[in-house]
Coordinates of C-alpha atoms in Angstrom, one line a residue:
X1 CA 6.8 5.2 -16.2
X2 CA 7.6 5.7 -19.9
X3 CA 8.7 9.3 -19.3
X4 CA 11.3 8.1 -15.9
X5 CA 12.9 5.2 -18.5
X6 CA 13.2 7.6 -21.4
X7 CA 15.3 9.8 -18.6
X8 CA 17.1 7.1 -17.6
X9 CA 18.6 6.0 -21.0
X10 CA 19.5 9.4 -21.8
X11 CA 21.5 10.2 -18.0
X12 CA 22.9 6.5 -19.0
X13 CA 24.0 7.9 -22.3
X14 CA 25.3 11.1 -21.1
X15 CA 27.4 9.3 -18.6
X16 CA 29.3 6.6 -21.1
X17 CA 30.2 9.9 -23.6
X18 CA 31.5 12.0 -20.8
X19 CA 33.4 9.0 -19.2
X20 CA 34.7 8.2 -23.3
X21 CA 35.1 12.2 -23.3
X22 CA 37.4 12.0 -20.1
X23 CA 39.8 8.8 -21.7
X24 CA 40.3 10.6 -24.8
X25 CA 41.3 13.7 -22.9
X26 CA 43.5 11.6 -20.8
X27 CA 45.4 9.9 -23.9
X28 CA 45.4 13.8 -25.3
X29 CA 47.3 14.4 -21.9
X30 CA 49.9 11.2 -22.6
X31 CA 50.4 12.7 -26.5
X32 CA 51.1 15.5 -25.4
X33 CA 53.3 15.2 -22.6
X34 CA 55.5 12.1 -24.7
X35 CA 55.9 15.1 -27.2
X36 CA 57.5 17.2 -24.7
X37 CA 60.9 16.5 -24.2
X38 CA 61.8 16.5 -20.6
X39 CA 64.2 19.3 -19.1
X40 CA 67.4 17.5 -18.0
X41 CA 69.5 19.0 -15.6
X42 CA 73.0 17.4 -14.7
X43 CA 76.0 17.9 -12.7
X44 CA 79.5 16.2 -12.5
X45 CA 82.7 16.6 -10.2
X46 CA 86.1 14.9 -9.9
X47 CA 88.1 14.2 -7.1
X48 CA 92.3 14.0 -6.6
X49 CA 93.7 13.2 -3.5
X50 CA 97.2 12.0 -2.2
X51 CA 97.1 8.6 -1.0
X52 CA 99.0 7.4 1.1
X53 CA 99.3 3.3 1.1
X54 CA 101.1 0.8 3.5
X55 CA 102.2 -2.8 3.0
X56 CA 99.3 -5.1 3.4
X57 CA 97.0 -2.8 3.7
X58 CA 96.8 -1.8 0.0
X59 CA 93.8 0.6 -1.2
X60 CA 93.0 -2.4 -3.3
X61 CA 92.1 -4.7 -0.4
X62 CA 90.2 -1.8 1.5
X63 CA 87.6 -0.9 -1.4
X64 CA 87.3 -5.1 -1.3
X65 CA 85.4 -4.4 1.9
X66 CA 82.0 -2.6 0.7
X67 CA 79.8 -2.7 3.4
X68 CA 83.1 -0.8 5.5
X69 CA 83.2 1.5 2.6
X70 CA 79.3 2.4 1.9
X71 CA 79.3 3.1 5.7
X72 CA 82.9 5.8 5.8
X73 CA 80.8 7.4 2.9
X74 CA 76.9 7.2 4.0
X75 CA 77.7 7.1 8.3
X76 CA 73.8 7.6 9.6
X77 CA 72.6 4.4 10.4
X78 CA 68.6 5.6 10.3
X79 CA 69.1 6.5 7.2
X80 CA 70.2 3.3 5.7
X81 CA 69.7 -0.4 5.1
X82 CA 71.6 -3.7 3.4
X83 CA 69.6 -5.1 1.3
X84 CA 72.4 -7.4 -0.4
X85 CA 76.2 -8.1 -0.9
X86 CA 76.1 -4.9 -3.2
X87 CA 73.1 -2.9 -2.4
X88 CA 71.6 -0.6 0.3
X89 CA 68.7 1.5 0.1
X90 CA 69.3 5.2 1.4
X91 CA 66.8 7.7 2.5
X92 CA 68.9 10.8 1.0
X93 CA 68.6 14.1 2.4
X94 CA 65.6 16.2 1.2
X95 CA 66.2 18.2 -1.7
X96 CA 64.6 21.8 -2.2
X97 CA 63.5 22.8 -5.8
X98 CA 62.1 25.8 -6.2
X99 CA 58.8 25.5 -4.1
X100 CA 59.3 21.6 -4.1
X101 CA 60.4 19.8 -1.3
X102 CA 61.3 15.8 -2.3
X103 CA 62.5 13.4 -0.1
X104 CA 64.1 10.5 -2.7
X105 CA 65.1 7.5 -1.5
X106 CA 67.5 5.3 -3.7
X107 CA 68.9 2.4 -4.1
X108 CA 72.5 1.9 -4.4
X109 CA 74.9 -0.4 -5.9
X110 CA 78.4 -0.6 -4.9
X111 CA 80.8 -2.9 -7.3
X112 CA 84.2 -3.7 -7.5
X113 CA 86.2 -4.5 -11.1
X114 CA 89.5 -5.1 -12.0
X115 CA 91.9 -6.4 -14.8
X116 CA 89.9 -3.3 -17.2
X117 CA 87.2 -5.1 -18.0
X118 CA 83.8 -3.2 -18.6
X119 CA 85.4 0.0 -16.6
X120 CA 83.3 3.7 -16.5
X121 CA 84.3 5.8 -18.8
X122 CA 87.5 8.1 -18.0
X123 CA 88.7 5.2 -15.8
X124 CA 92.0 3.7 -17.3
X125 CA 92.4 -0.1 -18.0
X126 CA 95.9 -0.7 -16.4
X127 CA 94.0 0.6 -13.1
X128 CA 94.4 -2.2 -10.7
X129 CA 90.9 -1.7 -9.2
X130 CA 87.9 0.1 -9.4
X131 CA 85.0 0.4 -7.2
X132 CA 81.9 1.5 -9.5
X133 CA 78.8 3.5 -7.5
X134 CA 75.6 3.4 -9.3
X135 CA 71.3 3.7 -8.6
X136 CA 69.4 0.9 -9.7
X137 CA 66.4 2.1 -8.1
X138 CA 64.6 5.7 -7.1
X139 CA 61.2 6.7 -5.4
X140 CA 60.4 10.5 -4.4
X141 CA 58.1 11.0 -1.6
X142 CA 56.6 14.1 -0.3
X143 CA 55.2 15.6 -3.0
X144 CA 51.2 16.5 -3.8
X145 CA 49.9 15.0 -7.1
X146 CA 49.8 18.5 -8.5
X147 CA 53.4 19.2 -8.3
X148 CA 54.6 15.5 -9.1
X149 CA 56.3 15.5 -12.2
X150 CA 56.0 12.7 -14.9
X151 CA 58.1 11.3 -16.9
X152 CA 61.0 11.7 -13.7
X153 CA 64.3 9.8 -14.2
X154 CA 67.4 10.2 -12.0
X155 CA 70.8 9.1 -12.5
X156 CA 74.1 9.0 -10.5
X157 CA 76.7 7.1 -11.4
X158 CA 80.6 7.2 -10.1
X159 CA 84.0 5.5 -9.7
X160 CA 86.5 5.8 -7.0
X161 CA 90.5 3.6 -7.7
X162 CA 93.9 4.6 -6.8
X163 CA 96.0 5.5 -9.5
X164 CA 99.8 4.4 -8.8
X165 CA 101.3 5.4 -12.6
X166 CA 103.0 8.5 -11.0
X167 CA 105.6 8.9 -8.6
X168 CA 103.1 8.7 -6.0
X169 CA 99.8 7.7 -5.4
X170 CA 96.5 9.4 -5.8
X171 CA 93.0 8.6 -5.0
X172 CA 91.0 9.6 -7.8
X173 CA 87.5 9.6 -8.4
X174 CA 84.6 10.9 -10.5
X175 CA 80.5 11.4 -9.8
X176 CA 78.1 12.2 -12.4
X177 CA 74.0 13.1 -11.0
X178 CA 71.5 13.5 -13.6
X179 CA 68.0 14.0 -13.3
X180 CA 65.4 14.6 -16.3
X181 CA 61.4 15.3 -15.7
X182 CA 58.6 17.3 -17.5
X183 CA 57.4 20.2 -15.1
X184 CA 54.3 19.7 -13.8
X185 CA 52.2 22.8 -15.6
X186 CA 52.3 24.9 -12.3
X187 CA 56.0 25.2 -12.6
X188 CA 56.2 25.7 -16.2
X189 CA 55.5 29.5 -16.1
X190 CA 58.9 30.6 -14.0
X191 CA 61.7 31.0 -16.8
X192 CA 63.7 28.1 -17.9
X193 CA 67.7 29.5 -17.0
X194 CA 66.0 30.2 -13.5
X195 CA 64.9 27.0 -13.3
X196 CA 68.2 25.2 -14.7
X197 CA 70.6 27.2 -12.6
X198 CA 68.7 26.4 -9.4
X199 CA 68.6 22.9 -10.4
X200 CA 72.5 23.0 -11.5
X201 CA 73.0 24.1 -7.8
X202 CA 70.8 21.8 -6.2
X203 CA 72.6 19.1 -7.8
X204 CA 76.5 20.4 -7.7
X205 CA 75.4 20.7 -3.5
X206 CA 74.5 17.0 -3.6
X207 CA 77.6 15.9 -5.8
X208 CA 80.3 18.1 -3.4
X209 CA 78.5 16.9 -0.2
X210 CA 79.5 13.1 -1.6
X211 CA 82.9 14.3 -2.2
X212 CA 83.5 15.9 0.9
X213 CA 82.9 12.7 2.6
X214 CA 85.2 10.5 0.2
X215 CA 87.8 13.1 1.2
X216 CA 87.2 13.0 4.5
X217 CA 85.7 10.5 6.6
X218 CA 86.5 7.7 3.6
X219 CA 90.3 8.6 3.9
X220 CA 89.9 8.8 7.7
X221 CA 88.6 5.4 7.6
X222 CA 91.3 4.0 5.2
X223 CA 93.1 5.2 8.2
X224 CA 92.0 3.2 10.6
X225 CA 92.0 -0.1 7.9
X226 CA 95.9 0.3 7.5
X227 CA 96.4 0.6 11.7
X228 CA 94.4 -2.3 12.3
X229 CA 97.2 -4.5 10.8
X230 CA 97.3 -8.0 9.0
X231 CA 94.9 -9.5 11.3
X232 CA 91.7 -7.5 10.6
X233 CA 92.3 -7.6 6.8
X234 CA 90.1 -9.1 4.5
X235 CA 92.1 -12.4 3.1

């Protein structure tokens, strides 16, 4: 009876110092990983366009109409949902890194400011209007808990106005996506200019892909705005 006690208190002991060996390896893990600074790998494109406006139906008054406007530039339904005046959360399309499949899903802000006040940078302040495109919130799915990174941060952020202080009128805009993680360690042995050129890419494909649809189906729809005429406009 002594003896089963006796190896009871020291299975009891060995437990509480591997479990207090486990926490300090874990807040080794957090020292070390906060001393790492995370790779960051960004990406930024512009866009000029000819505009071509109408009386009454003024870019100005089109951009008014966000929910019109998140749909020209995000189309697939399934993929999407209002969750205010401003916001809708998207389920983008999956993005391939390296041997990493994610499938992020955002949420996105879409804002309107005029008279200059608190404009993005590069944006002018005798624009007339600006409609400002931001995340305020980002989750990644599909990924196995050895390959999830920590410390992941994404950032997009862009701006879409017409600019009338030329002798015609352009559509200009400008999109910035950042990301920023520290690479989970089965990823950390392929070289880092592999690694930031195929992120560069990943990211410039993302960026162009938004583009594309500002200069196409979002012009397309500004289309269809000026046809409807002054009875479908927003007063």
């Amino acid at each position: 009876m002594a003896e089963s006690c006796i190896m009871q208190r020291i299975a009891v002991g060995y437990f509480s110092s591997w479990k207090w060996q486990q926490k300090l390896r874990k807040q080794e893990l957090v020292k070390c990983e906060m001393a790492v600074k995370p790779a960051t790998y960004c990406s930024r494109i512009a866009t000029d366009m000819p505009l071509y406006e109408s009386p009454g139906a003024s870019f100005d008054r089109y951009l008014e109409d966000k929910p019109r406007v998140f749909k020209a530039i995000f189309p697939d339904k399934r993929r999407s949902q209002q969750l205010n005046e401003e916001e809708w959360r998207i389920q983008m399309l999956p993005i391939n890194f390296l041997f990493l499949t994610v499938w992020p899903t955002v949420d996105m802000r879409l804002k309107c400011k005029t008279g200059g006040a608190d404009y993005p940078p590069n944006v002018p302040k005798d624009i007339t209007k600006v409609l400002e495109l931001n995340i305020t919130r980002w989750e990644l799915q599909g990924l196995d808990d050895m390959f999830q990174p920590s410390q992941f941060t994404l950032f997009v952020k862009g701006a879409l106005y017409p600019d009338r202080r030329g002798a015609r009128t352009r559509l200009k805009g400008q999109l910035e996506m950042k990301m920023g993680f520290i690479l989970p360690p089965m990823l950390k042995l392929i070289p880092e200019d592999v690694r930031r050129n195929i992120a560069e890419t990943v990211l410039t494909r993302l960026v162009e892909n938004m583009k594309n649809k500002v200069n196409g189906s979002l012009l397309a729809d500004y289309g269809r705005f000026k046809r409807e005429g002054p009875n479908n406009l927003l007063t």
